[in-house]
CSV table of C-alpha atoms in Angstrom, one decimal:
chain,number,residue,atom,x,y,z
A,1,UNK,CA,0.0,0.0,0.0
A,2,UNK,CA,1.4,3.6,-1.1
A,3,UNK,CA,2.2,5.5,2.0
A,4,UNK,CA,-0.1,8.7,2.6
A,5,UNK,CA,1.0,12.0,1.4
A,6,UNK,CA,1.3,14.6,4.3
A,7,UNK,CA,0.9,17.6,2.0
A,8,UNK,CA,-2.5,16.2,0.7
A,9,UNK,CA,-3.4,15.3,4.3
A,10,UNK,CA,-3.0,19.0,5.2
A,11,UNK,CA,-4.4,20.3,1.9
A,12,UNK,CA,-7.5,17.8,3.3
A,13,UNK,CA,-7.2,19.6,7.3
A,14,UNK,CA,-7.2,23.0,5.7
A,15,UNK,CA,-10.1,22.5,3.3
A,16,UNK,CA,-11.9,20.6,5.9
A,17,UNK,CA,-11.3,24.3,8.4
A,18,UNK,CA,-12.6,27.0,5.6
A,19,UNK,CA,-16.2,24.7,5.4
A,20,UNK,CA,-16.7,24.4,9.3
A,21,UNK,CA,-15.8,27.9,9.2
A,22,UNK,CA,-18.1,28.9,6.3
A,23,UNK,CA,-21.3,26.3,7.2
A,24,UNK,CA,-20.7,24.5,9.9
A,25,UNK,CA,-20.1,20.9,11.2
A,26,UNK,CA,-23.3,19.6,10.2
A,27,UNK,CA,-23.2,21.5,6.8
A,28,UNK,CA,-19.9,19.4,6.1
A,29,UNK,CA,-19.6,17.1,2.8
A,30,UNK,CA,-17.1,14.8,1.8
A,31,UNK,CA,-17.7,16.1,-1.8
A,32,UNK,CA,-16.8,20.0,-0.7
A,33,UNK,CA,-14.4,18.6,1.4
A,34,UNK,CA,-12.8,17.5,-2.2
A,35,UNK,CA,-14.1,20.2,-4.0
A,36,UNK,CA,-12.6,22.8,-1.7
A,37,UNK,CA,-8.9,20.2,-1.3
A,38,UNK,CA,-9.0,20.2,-5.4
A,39,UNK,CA,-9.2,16.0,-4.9
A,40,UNK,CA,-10.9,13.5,-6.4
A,41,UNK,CA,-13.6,11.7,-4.3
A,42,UNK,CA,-11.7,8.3,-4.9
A,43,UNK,CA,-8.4,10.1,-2.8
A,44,UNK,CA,-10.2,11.6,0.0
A,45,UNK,CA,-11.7,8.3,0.8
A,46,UNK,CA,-8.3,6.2,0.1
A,47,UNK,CA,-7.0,9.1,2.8
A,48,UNK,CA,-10.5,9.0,5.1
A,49,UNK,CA,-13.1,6.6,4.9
A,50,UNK,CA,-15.9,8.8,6.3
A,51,UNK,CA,-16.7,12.2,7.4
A,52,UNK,CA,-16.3,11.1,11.1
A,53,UNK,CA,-13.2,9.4,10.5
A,54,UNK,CA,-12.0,13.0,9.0
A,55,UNK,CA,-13.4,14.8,11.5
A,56,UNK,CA,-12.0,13.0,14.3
A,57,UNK,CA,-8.3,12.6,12.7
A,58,UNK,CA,-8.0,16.5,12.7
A,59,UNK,CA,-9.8,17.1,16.5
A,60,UNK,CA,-6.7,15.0,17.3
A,61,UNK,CA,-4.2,16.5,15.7
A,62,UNK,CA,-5.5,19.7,16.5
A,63,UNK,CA,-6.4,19.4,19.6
A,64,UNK,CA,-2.8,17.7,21.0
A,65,UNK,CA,-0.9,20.5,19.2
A,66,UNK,CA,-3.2,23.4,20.9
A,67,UNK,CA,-2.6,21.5,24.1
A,68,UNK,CA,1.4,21.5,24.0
A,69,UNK,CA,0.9,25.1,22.6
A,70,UNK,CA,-1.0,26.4,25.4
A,71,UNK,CA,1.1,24.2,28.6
A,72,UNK,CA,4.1,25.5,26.6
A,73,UNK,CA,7.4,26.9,28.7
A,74,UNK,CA,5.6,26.8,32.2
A,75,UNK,CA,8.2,26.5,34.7
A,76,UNK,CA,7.2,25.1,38.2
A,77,UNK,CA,9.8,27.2,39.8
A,78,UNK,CA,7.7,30.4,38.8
A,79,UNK,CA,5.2,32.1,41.7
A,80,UNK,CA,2.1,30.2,41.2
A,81,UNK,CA,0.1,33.3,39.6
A,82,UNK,CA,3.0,33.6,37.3
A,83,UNK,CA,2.3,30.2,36.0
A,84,UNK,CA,-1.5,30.9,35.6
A,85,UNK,CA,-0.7,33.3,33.8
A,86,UNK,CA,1.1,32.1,31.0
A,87,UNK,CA,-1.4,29.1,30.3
A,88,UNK,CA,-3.7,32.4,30.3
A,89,UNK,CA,-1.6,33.8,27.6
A,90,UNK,CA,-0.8,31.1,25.4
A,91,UNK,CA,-4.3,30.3,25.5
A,92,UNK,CA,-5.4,33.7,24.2
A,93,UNK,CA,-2.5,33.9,21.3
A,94,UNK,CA,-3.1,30.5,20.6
A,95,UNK,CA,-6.9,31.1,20.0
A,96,UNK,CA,-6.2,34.4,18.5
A,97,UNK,CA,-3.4,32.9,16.0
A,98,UNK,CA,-5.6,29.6,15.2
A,99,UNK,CA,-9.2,31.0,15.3
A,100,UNK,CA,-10.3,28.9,12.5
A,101,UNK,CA,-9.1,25.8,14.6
A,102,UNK,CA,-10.8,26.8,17.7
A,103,UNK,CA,-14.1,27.3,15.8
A,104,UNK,CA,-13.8,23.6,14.9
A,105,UNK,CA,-12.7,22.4,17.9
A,106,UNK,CA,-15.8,23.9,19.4
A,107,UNK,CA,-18.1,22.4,17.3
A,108,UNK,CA,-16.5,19.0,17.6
A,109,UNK,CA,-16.5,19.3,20.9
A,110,UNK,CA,-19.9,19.2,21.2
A,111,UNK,CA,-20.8,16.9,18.7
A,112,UNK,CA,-21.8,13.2,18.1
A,113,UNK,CA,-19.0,12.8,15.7
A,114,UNK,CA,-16.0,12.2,18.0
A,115,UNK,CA,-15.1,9.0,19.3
A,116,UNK,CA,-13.7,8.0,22.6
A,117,UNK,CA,-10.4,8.2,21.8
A,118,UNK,CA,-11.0,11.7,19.8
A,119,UNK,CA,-12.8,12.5,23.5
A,120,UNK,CA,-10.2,11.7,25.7
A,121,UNK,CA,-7.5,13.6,24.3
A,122,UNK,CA,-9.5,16.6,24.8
A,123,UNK,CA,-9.9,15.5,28.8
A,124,UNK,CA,-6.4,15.4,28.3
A,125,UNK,CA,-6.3,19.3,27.9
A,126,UNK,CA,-8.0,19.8,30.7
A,127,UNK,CA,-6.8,17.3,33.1
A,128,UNK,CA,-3.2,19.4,33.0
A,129,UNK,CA,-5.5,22.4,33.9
A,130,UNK,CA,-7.2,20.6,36.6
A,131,UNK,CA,-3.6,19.8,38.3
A,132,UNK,CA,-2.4,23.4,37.7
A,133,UNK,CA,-5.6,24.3,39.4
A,134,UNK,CA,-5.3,22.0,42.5
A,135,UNK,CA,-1.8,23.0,42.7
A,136,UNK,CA,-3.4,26.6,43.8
A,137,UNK,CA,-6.1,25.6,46.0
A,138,UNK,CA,-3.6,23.3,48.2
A,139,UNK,CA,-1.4,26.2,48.4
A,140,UNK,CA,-4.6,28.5,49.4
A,141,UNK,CA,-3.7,31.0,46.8
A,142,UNK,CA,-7.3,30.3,44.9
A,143,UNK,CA,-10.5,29.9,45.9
A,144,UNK,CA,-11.5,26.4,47.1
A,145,UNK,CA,-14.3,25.6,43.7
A,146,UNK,CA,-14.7,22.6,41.5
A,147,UNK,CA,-12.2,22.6,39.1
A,148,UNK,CA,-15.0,22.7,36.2
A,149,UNK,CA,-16.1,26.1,37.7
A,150,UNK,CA,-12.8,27.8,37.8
A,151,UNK,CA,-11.7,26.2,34.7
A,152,UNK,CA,-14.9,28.3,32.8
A,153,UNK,CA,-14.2,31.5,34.1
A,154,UNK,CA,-10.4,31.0,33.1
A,155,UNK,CA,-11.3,29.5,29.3
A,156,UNK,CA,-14.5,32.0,28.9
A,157,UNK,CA,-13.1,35.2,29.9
A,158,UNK,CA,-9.8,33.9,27.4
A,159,UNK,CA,-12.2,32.8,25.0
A,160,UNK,CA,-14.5,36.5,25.1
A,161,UNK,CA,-11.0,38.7,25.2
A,162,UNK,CA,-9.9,36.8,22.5
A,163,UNK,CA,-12.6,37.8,20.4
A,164,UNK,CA,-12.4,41.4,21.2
A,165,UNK,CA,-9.1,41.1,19.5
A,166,UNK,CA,-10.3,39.0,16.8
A,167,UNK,CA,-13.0,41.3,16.2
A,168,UNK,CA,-10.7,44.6,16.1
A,169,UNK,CA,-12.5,46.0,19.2
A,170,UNK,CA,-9.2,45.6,20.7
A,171,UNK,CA,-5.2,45.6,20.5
A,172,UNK,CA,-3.3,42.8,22.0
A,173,UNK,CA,-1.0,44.4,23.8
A,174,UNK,CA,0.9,43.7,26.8
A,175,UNK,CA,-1.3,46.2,28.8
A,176,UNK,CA,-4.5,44.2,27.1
A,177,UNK,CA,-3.3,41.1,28.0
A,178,UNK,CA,-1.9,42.3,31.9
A,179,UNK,CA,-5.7,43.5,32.6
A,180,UNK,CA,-7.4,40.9,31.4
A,181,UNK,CA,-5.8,38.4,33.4
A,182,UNK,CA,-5.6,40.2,36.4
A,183,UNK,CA,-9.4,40.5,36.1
A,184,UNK,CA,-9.6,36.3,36.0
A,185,UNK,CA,-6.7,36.6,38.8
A,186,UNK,CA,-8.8,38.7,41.0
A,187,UNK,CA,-11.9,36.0,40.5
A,188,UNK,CA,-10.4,33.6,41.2
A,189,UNK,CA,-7.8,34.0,44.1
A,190,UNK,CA,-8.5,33.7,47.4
């Protein structure tokens, strides 16, 4: 069997982003998927055999490399807040460089499309912000709340600055990004 071609698995991811982003998860075809790739139907199913599988091939491969992105240079020697805050930030660039990936994440997310394995990689995610988290509650430096809880008001106020940003409403500079986390700082610390 010929070995898949990386470029035309990419050419596949990046068509695959522009649909989500124009209609949608559930507007998604395998034959605008190839449209959109410039493939024949015949490759795109030698490369995926369904719309799931395609779907949940790039939540993974999206999903692990926004993962490593955002836990990314934390050192454990750094003051606790300081290490908040640079998930905090790699978060926002992160979603703020890779928008179109975020969107799709989202709606995979909450679809019926991924499978377990596709679902536990995205626990994954979390898990490390869980045992960040945790790490700041036994130290009493935040406030004693489900991890869940705390973990929203982190990801939404990243995810609502971000698209301030996104939008043009505002500049991300370091003055931006210095009040908005100090605003989820001052939420969540004890």
């Amino acid at each position: 069997m010929k070995p898949k071609d990386p470029e035309k698995v990419q050419s596949i991811f990046k068509a695959t982003l522009v649909l989500v982003r124009q209609h949608g998860l559930t507007g998604l075809t395998m034959a605008a998927i190839g449209k959109e790739a410039g493939i024949g139907m015949g490759t795109l199913y030698t490369y995926f055999e369904s719309k799931e599988a395609l779907i949940n091939s790039l939540f993974k491969s999206i999903k692990g490399s926004h993962t490593e992105r955002i836990f990314a240079e934390i050192d454990p020697a750094n003051p606790y807040p300081l290490m908040l805050r640079k998930v905090f930030v790699n978060y926002l660039k992160n979603r703020i460089e890779a928008h179109e990936e975020h969107l799709f994440i989202e709606q995979a997310h909450g679809s019926h499309f991924l499978d377990a394995e596709a679902q536990s990689i995205g626990d994954v995610a979390y898990q490390a912000l869980f045992e960040l988290l945790d790490k700041g509650k036994a130290a009493m430096l935040i406030k004693s709340m489900p991890n869940p809880l705390l973990a929203a008001n982190l990801i939404g106020a990243a995810n609502e600055v971000s698209n301030l940003v996104i939008s043009g409403e505002a500049k991300l500079d370091q003055q931006f990004v210095d009040d908005a986390f100090t605003l989820c700082w001052d939420s969540i610390k004890r």
